[in-house]
Amino acid sequence: LTVDVPEAIVARCRPTPVAQILLNLLGNAADAVRGHPVRDIRLRAEKVDGVVRITVRDSGPPLPAHVVK
């Protein structure tokens, strides 16, 4: 797991629901990379136009097209 969250980022939010969402996304990412030779999960936060954007990416296979739509 690679975490890229600058200490200067502050978000006003309800922490419990945000923590639950992040746990779900990280769990999904862990499931996606299980059994693959490259297991890379990245959590990143950045401030864009005054809003904090949090992304979770993994090196697992892509989602099927019908799921993305």
C-alpha atoms as an extended CHARMM CRD file, in Angstrom:
* protein
*
        69  EXT
         1         1  LEU       CA              0.0000000000        0.0000000000        0.0000000000  PROA      1               0.0000000000
         2         2  THR       CA              1.3570000000        3.3840000000       -1.0300000000  PROA      2               0.0000000000
         3         3  VAL       CA             -0.1550000000        6.3940000000        0.7150000000  PROA      3               0.0000000000
         4         4  ASP       CA              0.2470000000        9.8850000000       -0.7150000000  PROA      4               0.0000000000
         5         5  VAL       CA             -1.6320000000       12.2660000000        1.5890000000  PROA      5               0.0000000000
         6         6  PRO       CA              0.0190000000       15.6010000000        2.3140000000  PROA      6               0.0000000000
         7         7  GLU       CA             -0.2530000000       16.5660000000        5.9890000000  PROA      7               0.0000000000
         8         8  ALA       CA             -1.5120000000       20.0290000000        5.0200000000  PROA      8               0.0000000000
         9         9  ILE       CA             -4.7750000000       18.6410000000        3.5960000000  PROA      9               0.0000000000
        10        10  VAL       CA             -7.7620000000       19.1750000000        5.8580000000  PROA      10              0.0000000000
        11        11  ALA       CA            -11.3070000000       18.1190000000        4.9870000000  PROA      11              0.0000000000
        12        12  ARG       CA            -14.4930000000       19.0190000000        6.7940000000  PROA      12              0.0000000000
        13        13  CYS       CA            -16.5590000000       15.8640000000        6.7370000000  PROA      13              0.0000000000
        14        14  ARG       CA            -18.2900000000       13.2290000000        8.8210000000  PROA      14              0.0000000000
        15        15  PRO       CA            -15.2920000000       11.0080000000        9.6090000000  PROA      15              0.0000000000
        16        16  THR       CA            -17.1180000000        7.7410000000       10.3000000000  PROA      16              0.0000000000
        17        17  PRO       CA            -18.8420000000        7.4430000000        6.8880000000  PROA      17              0.0000000000
        18        18  VAL       CA            -15.6870000000        8.5530000000        5.0650000000  PROA      18              0.0000000000
        19        19  ALA       CA            -13.6190000000        5.9850000000        6.9700000000  PROA      19              0.0000000000
        20        20  GLN       CA            -16.1550000000        3.2650000000        6.0790000000  PROA      20              0.0000000000
        21        21  ILE       CA            -16.0450000000        4.2250000000        2.4000000000  PROA      21              0.0000000000
        22        22  LEU       CA            -12.2380000000        4.1220000000        2.4020000000  PROA      22              0.0000000000
        23        23  LEU       CA            -12.2260000000        0.7320000000        4.1400000000  PROA      23              0.0000000000
        24        24  ASN       CA            -14.6270000000       -0.6160000000        1.5080000000  PROA      24              0.0000000000
        25        25  LEU       CA            -12.5500000000        0.7670000000       -1.3730000000  PROA      25              0.0000000000
        26        26  LEU       CA             -9.3050000000       -0.5750000000        0.0890000000  PROA      26              0.0000000000
        27        27  GLY       CA            -10.9420000000       -3.9620000000        0.6930000000  PROA      27              0.0000000000
        28        28  ASN       CA            -12.1480000000       -4.0420000000       -2.9110000000  PROA      28              0.0000000000
        29        29  ALA       CA             -8.6500000000       -3.1230000000       -4.1010000000  PROA      29              0.0000000000
        30        30  ALA       CA             -7.1410000000       -5.9170000000       -1.9850000000  PROA      30              0.0000000000
        31        31  ASP       CA             -9.6100000000       -8.3830000000       -3.5030000000  PROA      31              0.0000000000
        32        32  ALA       CA             -8.7680000000       -7.1310000000       -7.0190000000  PROA      32              0.0000000000
        33        33  VAL       CA             -5.0130000000       -7.7250000000       -6.6690000000  PROA      33              0.0000000000
        34        34  ARG       CA             -5.2480000000      -11.0370000000       -4.8150000000  PROA      34              0.0000000000
        35        35  GLY       CA             -3.5120000000      -13.7660000000       -6.7750000000  PROA      35              0.0000000000
        36        36  HSD       CA             -1.8430000000      -11.3760000000       -9.2450000000  PROA      36              0.0000000000
        37        37  PRO       CA              1.9470000000      -11.1240000000       -9.5600000000  PROA      37              0.0000000000
        38        38  VAL       CA              1.8970000000       -7.3280000000       -9.1940000000  PROA      38              0.0000000000
        39        39  ARG       CA             -0.1050000000       -6.2050000000       -6.1580000000  PROA      39              0.0000000000
        40        40  ASP       CA             -0.0640000000       -2.4350000000       -5.9960000000  PROA      40              0.0000000000
        41        41  ILE       CA             -2.6350000000       -0.3390000000       -4.1170000000  PROA      41              0.0000000000
        42        42  ARG       CA             -2.3800000000        3.4510000000       -3.9250000000  PROA      42              0.0000000000
        43        43  LEU       CA             -4.3240000000        5.8680000000       -1.7400000000  PROA      43              0.0000000000
        44        44  ARG       CA             -3.9730000000        9.5260000000       -2.6460000000  PROA      44              0.0000000000
        45        45  ALA       CA             -5.5310000000       12.7710000000       -1.4510000000  PROA      45              0.0000000000
        46        46  GLU       CA             -5.2020000000       16.1450000000       -3.1300000000  PROA      46              0.0000000000
        47        47  LYS       CA             -6.9360000000       19.4880000000       -2.9650000000  PROA      47              0.0000000000
        48        48  VAL       CA             -8.5210000000       20.5350000000       -6.2870000000  PROA      48              0.0000000000
        49        49  ASP       CA            -10.4400000000       23.8070000000       -6.5780000000  PROA      49              0.0000000000
        50        50  GLY       CA            -10.9160000000       23.9290000000       -2.8090000000  PROA      50              0.0000000000
        51        51  VAL       CA            -12.2380000000       20.3510000000       -2.5940000000  PROA      51              0.0000000000
        52        52  VAL       CA            -10.3400000000       17.3490000000       -1.2600000000  PROA      52              0.0000000000
        53        53  ARG       CA            -10.2170000000       14.5080000000       -3.7940000000  PROA      53              0.0000000000
        54        54  ILE       CA             -9.3830000000       11.0310000000       -2.5170000000  PROA      54              0.0000000000
        55        55  THR       CA             -8.5000000000        8.2690000000       -4.9600000000  PROA      55              0.0000000000
        56        56  VAL       CA             -7.8240000000        4.5690000000       -4.4990000000  PROA      56              0.0000000000
        57        57  ARG       CA             -6.1560000000        2.7370000000       -7.3830000000  PROA      57              0.0000000000
        58        58  ASP       CA             -4.9910000000       -0.8310000000       -7.7490000000  PROA      58              0.0000000000
        59        59  SER       CA             -3.1020000000       -2.9820000000      -10.2280000000  PROA      59              0.0000000000
        60        60  GLY       CA             -5.8650000000       -5.5750000000      -10.4980000000  PROA      60              0.0000000000
        61        61  PRO       CA             -7.6980000000       -6.3420000000      -13.7180000000  PROA      61              0.0000000000
        62        62  PRO       CA            -10.0010000000       -3.6170000000      -15.0550000000  PROA      62              0.0000000000
        63        63  LEU       CA            -13.7130000000       -3.6960000000      -14.3550000000  PROA      63              0.0000000000
        64        64  PRO       CA            -15.8380000000       -5.1810000000      -17.1300000000  PROA      64              0.0000000000
        65        65  ALA       CA            -17.3840000000       -2.5640000000      -19.4410000000  PROA      65              0.0000000000
        66        66  HSD       CA            -20.9380000000       -3.3590000000      -18.3040000000  PROA      66              0.0000000000
        67        67  VAL       CA            -19.9780000000       -2.5510000000      -14.6880000000  PROA      67              0.0000000000
        68        68  VAL       CA            -18.3510000000        0.7800000000      -15.5340000000  PROA      68              0.0000000000
        69        69  LYS       CA            -21.4000000000        2.1370000000      -17.3370000000  PROA      69              0.0000000000
